[in-house]
mmCIF file of C-alpha atoms and ligand atoms in Angstrom:
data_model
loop_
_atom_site.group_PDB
_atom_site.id
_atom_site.type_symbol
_atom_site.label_atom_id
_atom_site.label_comp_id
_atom_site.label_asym_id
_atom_site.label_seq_id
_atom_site.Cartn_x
_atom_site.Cartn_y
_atom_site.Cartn_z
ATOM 1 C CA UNK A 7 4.791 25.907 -9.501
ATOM 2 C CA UNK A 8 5.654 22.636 -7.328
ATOM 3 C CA UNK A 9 8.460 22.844 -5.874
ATOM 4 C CA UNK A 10 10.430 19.965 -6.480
ATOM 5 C CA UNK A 11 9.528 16.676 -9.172
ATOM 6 C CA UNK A 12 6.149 14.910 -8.731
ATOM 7 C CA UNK A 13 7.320 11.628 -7.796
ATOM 8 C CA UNK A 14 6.414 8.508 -9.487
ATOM 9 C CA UNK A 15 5.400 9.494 -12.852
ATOM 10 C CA UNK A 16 7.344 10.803 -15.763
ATOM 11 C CA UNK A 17 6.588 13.739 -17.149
ATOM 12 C CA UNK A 18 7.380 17.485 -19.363
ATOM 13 C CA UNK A 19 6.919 20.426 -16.931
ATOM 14 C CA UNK A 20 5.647 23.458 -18.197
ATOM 15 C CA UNK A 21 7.792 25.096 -15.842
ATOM 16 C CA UNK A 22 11.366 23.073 -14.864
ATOM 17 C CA UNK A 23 13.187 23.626 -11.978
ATOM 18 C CA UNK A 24 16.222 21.623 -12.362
ATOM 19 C CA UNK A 25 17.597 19.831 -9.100
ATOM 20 C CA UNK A 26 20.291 18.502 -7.833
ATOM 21 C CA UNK A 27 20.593 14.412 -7.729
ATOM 22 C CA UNK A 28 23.654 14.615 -5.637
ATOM 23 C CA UNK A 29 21.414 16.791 -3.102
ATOM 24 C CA UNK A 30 18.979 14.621 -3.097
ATOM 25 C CA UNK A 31 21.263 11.170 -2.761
ATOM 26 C CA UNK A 32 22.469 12.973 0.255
ATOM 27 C CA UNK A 33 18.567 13.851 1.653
ATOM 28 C CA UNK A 34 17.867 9.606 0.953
ATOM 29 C CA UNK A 35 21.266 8.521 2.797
ATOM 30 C CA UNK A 36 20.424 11.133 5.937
ATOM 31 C CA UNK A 37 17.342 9.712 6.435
ATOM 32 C CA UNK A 38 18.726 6.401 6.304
ATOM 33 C CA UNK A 39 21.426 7.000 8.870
ATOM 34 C CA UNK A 40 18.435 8.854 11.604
ATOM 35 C CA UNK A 41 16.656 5.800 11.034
ATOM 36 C CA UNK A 42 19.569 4.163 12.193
ATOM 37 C CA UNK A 43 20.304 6.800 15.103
ATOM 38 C CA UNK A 44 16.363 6.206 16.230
ATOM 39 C CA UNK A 45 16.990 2.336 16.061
ATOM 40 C CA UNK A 46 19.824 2.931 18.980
ATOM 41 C CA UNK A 47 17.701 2.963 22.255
ATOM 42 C CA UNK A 48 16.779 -0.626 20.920
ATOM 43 C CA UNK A 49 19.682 -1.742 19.370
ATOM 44 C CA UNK A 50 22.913 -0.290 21.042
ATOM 45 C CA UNK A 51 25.734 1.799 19.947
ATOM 46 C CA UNK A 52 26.607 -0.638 17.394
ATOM 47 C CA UNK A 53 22.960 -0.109 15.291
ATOM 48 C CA UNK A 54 25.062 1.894 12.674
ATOM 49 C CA UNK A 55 27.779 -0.905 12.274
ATOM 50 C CA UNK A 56 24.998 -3.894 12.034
ATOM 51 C CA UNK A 57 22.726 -2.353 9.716
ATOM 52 C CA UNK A 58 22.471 -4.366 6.738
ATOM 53 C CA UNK A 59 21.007 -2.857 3.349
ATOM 54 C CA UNK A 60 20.505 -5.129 0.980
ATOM 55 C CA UNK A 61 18.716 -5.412 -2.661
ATOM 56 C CA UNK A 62 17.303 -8.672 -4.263
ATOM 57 C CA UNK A 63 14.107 -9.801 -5.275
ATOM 58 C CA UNK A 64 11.906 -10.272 -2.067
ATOM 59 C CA UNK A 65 10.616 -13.644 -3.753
ATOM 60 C CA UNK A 66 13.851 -15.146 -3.016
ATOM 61 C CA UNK A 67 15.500 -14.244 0.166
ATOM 62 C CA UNK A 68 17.260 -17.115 -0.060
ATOM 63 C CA UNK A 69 20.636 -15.342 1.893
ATOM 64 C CA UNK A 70 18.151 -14.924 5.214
ATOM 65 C CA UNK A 71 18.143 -18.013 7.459
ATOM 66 C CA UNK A 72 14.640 -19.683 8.103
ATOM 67 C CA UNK A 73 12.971 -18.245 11.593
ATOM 68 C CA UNK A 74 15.557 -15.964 12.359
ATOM 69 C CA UNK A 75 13.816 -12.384 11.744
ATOM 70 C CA UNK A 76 11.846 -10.642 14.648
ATOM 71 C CA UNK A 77 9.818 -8.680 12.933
ATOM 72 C CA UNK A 78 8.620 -7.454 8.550
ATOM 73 C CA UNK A 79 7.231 -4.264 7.460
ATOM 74 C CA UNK A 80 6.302 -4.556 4.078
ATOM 75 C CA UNK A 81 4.698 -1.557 1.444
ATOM 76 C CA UNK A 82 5.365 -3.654 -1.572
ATOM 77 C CA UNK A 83 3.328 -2.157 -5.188
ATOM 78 C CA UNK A 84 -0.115 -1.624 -4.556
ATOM 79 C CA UNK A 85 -0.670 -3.440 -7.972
ATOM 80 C CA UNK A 86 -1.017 -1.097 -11.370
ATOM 81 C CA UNK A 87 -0.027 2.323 -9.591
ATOM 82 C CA UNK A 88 2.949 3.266 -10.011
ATOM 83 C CA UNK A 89 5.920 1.599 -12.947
ATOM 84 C CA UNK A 90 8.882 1.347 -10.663
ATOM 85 C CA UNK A 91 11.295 -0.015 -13.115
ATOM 86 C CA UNK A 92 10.358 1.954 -15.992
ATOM 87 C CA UNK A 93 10.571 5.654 -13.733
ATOM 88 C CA UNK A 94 14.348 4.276 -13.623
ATOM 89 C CA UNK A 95 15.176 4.224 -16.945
ATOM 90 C CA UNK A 96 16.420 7.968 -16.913
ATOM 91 C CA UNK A 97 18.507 7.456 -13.485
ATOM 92 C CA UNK A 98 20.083 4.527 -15.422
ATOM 93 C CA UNK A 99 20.802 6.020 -18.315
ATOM 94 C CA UNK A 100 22.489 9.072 -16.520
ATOM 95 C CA UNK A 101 24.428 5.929 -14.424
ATOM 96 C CA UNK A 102 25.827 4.454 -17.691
ATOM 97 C CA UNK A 103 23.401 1.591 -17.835
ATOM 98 C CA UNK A 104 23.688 -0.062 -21.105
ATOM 99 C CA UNK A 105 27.479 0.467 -20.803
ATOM 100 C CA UNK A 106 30.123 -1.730 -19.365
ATOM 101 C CA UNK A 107 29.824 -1.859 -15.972
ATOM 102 C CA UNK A 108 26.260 -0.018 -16.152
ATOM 103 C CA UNK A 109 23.529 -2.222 -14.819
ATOM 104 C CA UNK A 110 19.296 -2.132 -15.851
ATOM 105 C CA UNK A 111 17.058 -2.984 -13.215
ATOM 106 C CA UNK A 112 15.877 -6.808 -13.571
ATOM 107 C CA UNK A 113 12.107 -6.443 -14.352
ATOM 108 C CA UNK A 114 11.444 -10.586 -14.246
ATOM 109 C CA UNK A 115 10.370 -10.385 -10.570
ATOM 110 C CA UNK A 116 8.593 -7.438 -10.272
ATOM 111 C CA UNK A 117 5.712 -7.330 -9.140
ATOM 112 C CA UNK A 118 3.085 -4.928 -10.547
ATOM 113 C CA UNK A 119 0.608 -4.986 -13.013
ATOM 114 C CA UNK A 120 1.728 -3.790 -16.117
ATOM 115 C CA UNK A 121 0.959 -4.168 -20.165
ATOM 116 C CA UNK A 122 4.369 -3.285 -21.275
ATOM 117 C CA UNK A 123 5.512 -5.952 -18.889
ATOM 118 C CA UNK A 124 2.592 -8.611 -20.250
ATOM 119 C CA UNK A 125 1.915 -9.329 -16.423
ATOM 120 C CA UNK A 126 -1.713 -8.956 -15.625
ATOM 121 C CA UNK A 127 -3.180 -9.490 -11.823
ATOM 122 C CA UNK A 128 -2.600 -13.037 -11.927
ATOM 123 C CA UNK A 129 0.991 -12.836 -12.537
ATOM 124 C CA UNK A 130 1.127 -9.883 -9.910
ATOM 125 C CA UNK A 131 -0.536 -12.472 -7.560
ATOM 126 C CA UNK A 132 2.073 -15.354 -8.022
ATOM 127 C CA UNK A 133 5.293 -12.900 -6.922
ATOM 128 C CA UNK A 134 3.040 -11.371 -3.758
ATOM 129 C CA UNK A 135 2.402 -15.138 -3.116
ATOM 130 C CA UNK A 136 6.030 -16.069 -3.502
ATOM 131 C CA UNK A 137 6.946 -12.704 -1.681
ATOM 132 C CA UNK A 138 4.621 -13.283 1.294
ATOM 133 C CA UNK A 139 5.997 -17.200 1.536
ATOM 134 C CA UNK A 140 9.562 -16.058 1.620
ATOM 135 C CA UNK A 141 8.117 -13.154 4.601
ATOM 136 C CA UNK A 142 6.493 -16.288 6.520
ATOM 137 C CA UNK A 143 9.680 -18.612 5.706
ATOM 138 C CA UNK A 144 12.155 -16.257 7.699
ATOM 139 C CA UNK A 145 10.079 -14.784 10.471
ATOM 140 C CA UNK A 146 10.270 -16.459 13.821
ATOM 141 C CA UNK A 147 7.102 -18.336 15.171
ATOM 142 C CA UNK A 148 4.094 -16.317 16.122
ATOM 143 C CA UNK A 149 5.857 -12.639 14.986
ATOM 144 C CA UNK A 150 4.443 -10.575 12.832
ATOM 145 C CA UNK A 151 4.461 -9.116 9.312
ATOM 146 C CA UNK A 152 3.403 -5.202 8.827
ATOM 147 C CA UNK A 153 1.508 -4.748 5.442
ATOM 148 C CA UNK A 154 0.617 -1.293 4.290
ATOM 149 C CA UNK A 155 -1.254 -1.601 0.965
ATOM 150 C CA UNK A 156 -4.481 0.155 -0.269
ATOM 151 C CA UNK A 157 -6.196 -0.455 -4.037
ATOM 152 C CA UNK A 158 -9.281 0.306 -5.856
ATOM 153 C CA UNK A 159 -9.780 -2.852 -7.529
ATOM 154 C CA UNK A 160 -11.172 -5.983 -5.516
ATOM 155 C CA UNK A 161 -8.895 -8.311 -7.979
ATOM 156 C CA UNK A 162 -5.652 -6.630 -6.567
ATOM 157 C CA UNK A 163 -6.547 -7.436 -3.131
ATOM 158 C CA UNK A 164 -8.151 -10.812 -3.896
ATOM 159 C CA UNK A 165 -4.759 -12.003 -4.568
ATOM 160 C CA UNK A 166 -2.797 -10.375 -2.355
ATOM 161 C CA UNK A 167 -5.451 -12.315 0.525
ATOM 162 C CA UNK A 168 -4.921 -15.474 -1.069
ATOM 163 C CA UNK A 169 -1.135 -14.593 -0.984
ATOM 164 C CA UNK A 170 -1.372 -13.885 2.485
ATOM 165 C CA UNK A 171 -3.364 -16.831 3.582
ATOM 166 C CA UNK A 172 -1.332 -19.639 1.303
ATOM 167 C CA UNK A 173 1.704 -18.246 3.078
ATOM 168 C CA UNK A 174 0.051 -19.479 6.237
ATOM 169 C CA UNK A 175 -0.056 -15.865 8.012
ATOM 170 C CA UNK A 176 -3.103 -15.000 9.875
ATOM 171 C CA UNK A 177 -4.268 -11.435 9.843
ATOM 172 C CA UNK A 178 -5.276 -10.196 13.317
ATOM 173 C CA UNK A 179 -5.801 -6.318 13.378
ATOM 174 C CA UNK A 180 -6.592 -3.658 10.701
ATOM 175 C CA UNK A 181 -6.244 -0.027 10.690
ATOM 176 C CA UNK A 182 -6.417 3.099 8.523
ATOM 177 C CA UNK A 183 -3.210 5.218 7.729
ATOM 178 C CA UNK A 184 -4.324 8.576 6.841
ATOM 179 C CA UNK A 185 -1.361 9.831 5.050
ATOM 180 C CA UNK A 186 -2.878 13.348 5.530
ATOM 181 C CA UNK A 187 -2.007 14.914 2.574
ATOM 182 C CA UNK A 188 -3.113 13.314 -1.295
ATOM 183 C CA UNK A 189 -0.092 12.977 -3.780
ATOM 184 C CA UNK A 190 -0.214 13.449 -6.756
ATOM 185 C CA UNK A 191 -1.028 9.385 -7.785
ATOM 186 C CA UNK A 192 -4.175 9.598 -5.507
ATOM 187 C CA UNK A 193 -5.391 12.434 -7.557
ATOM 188 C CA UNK A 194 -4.792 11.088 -10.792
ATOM 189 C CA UNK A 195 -4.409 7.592 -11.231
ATOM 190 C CA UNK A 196 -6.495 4.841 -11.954
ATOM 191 C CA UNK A 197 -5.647 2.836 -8.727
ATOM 192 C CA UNK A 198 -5.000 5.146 -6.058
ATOM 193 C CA UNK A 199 -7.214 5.575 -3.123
ATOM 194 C CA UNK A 200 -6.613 8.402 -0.330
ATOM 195 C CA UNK A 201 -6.177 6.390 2.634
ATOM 196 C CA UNK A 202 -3.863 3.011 3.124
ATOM 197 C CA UNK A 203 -4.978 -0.029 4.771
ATOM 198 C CA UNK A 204 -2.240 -1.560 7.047
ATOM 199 C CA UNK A 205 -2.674 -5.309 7.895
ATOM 200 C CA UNK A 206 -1.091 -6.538 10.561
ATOM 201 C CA UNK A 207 -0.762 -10.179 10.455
ATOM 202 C CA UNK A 208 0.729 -13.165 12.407
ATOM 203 C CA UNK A 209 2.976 -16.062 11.605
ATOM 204 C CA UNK A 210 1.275 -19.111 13.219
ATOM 205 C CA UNK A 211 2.903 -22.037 14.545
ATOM 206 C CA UNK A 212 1.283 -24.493 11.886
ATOM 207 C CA UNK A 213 -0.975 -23.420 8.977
ATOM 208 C CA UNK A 214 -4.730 -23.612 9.044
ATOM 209 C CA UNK A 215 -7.365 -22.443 6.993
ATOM 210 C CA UNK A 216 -8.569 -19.343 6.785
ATOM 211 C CA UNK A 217 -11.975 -18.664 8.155
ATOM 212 C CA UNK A 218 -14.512 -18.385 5.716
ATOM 213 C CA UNK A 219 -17.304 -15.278 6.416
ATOM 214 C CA UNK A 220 -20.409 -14.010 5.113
ATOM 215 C CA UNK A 221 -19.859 -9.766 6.529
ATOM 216 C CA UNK A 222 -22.122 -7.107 4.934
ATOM 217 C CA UNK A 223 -20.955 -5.134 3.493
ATOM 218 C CA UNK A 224 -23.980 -2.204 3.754
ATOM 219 C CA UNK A 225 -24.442 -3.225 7.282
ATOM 220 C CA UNK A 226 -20.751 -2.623 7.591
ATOM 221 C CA UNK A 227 -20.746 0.967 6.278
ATOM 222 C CA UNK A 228 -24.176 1.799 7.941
ATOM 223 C CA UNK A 229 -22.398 0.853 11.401
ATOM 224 C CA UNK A 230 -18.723 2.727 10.147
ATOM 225 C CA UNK A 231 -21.448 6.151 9.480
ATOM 226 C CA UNK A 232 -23.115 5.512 12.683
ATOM 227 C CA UNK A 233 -20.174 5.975 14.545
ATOM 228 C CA UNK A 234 -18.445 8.518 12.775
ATOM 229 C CA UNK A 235 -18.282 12.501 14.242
ATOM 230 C CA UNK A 236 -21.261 14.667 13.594
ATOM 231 C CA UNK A 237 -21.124 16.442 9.869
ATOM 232 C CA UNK A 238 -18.669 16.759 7.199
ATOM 233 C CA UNK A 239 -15.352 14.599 8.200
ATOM 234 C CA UNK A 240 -13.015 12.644 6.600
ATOM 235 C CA UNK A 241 -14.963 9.865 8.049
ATOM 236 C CA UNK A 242 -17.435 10.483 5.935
ATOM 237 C CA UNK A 243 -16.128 10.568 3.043
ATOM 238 C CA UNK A 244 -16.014 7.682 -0.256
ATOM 239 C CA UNK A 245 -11.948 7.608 0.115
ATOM 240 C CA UNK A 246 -11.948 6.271 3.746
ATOM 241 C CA UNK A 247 -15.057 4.511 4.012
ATOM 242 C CA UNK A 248 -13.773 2.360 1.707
ATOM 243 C CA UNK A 249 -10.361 1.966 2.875
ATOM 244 C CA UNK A 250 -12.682 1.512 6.431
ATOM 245 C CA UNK A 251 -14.934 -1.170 4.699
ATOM 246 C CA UNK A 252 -11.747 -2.880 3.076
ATOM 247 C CA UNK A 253 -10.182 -3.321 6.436
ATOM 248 C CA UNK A 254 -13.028 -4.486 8.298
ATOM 249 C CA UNK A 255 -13.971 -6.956 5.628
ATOM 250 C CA UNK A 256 -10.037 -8.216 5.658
ATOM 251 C CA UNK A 257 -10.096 -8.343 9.249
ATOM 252 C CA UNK A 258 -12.891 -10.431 9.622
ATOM 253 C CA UNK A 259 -11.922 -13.252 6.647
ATOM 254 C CA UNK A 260 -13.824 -12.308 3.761
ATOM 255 C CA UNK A 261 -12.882 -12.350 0.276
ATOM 256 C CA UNK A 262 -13.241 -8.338 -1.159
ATOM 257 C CA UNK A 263 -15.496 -8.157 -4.263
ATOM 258 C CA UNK A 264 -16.174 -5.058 -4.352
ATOM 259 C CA UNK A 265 -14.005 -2.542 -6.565
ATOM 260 C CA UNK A 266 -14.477 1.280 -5.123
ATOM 261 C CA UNK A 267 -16.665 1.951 -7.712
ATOM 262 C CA UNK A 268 -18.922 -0.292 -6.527
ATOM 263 C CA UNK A 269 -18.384 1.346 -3.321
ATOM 264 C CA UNK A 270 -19.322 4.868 -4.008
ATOM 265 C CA UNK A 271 -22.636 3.059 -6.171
ATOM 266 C CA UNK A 272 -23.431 1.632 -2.632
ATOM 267 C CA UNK A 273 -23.059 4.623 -0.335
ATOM 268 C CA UNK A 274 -24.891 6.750 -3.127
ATOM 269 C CA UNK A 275 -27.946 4.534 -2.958
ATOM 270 C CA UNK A 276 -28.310 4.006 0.191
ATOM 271 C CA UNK A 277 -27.086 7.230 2.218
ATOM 272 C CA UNK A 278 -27.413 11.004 1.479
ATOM 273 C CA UNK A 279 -24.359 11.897 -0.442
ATOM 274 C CA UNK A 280 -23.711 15.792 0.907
ATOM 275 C CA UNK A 281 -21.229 17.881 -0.710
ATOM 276 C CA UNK A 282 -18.250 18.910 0.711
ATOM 277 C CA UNK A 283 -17.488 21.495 -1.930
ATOM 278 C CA UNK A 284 -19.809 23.834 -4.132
ATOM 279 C CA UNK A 285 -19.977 21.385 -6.858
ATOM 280 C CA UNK A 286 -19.500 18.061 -5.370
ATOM 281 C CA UNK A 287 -20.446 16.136 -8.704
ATOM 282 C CA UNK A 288 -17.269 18.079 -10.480
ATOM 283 C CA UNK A 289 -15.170 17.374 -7.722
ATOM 284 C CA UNK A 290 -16.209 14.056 -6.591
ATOM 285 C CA UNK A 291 -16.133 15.124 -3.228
ATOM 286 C CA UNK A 292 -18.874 13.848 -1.021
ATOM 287 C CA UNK A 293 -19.542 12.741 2.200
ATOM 288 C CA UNK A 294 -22.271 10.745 3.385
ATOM 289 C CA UNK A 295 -25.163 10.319 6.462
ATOM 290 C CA UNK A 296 -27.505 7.511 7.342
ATOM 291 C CA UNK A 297 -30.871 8.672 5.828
ATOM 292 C CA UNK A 298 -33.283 10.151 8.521
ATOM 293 C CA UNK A 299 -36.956 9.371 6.520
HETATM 294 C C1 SAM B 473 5.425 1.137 -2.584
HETATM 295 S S1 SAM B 473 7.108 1.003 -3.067
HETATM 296 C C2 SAM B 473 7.975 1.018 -1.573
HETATM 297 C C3 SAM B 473 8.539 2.344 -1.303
HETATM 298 C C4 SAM B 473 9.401 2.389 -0.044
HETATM 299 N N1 SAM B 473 8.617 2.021 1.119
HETATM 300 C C5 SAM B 473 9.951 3.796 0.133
HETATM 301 O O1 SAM B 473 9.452 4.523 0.996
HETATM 302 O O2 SAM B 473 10.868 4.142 -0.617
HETATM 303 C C6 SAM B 473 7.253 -0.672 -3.606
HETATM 304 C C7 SAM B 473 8.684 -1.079 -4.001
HETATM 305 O O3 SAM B 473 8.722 -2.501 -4.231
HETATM 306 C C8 SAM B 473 9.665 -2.742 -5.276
HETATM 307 N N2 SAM B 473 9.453 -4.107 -5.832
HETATM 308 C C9 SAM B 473 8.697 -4.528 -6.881
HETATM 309 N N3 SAM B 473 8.820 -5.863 -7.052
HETATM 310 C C10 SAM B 473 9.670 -6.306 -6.093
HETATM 311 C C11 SAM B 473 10.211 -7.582 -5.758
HETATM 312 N N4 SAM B 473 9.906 -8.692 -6.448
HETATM 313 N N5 SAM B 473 11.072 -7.657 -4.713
HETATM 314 C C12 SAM B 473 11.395 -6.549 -3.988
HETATM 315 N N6 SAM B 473 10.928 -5.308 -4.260
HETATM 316 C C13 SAM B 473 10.075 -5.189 -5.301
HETATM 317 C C14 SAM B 473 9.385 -1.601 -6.250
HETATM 318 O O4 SAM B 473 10.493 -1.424 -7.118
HETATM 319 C C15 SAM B 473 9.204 -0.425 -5.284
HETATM 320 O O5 SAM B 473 10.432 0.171 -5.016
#
């Protein structure tokens, strides 16, 4: 039996073991407050006092002065994965929503792609756009904006790149966050890849355009397996060669077309797909080699 709720998704466990939300408001604020404690060294003894929480849609940060922040991480809704508003329904239903006083999350600004909500990846793509603008509105000159964000399909990240680029923010560095273990959205849903792709870009002192490139993307995976540790490794495998491939093609300012199904089509035609586990083609699990006829 797990042993607490699968998080982000609703569902009727065979087996329920019921937990406490006051516990767990108490885990969420004590992490909170030793993120504040790390922040001292940097900040001074005040970093508790000056810490500012604050909710509103982050396509309108209209209360935060133009170039006056140092620094943006941002792991906004990696596009159709996970129903953010909806998942609170129940918490706002227990909170009296509906009731005077009780309040529903707003769901006109969020972003995510979503049928019930009518908003499809181009609608998705205007708030990142107007999210990313607001990002590159209050950040100082040349500082930068940390964006952790992985995805499946190559229309989800088209638009958060054009986001990124209209916004005038220049990516310069890409890298791989192995989050180590899978949860349970990377298992099962239709969006969710294994490793996330964090971006890392810059705010430049006036906007130009983005640079245009022609990368291959075969030529870019042959290279990624050439280099990668002798036998089976995560390295090796379809989850972070794309997330690899994804990065690399981001990086180096070209437009992803390529879904991950497309992905695994390419790496199974053109390198030997070994299995990792008894019966790879149940499992899914391969990982691949440059071919040595
Ligand atoms: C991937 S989650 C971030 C989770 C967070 N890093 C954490 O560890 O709790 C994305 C979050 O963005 C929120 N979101 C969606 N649209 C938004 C918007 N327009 N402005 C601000 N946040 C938004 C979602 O409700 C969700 O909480």
């Amino acid at each position: 039996m797990a042993p607490g709720p699968i998080l982000g998704t609703m569902y009727l466990p065979s087996f329920s073991a019921e937990i406490n939300p006051l516990q767990l408001f108490k885990r969420r604020i004590n992490l909170l407050c030793r993120a504040a404690e790390d922040a001292r060294p940097q900040r001074g003894m005040d970093s508790l006092n000056d810490l500012c929480i604050s909710t509103q849609s982050a396509t309108d940060l209209s209360a935060v002065p133009d170039e006056s922040i140092d620094y943006v991480f941002t792991d906004p809704p990696f596009g159709q994965n996970i129903m953010y508003s909806e998942l609170n329904f129940l918490w706002e239903c227990g909170l009296g929503s509906g009731t005077a006083g009780g309040r529903r999350t707003d769901k006109t600004l969020e972003a995510v792609v979503s049928k019930s909500q009518g908003k499809g990846v181009g609608e998705y793509g205007e708030l990142m756009a107007a999210a990313f603008a607001e990002i590159n509105r209050v950040l100082k000159k040349d500082r930068w904006m940390t964006l952790v964000f992985h995805n499946t399909r190559a229309d989800v990240w088209a638009a958060i790149q054009r986001g990124i680029n209209a916004a005038g923010l220049r990516v310069e560095g890409v890298q791989t966050l192995d989050k180590s273990h899978q949860t349970f959205k990377q298992v099962t849903a239709e969006g969710a890849v294994g490793y996330d792709v964090v971006v890392n870009c810059r705010k430049l002192p006036r906007p130009i355009r983005p640079k245009s490139a022609q990368a291959k993307p075969l030529q870019i995976l042959s290279d990624l397996l050439a280099g990668a540790p002798q036998g089976p490794c995560k390295q090796r495998t379809a989850r972070h060669l794309h997330a690899r491939l994804t990065g690399e093609l981001i990086k180096s300012g070209n437009n992803i077309t390529m879904d991950y199904k497309d992905v695994l089509q390419l790496l199974h035609h053109n390198f030997e797909a070994l299995g990792l586990k008894s019966r790879p083609e149940a499992s899914g699990e391969y990982w691949y080699a440059l071919r040595t006829d």
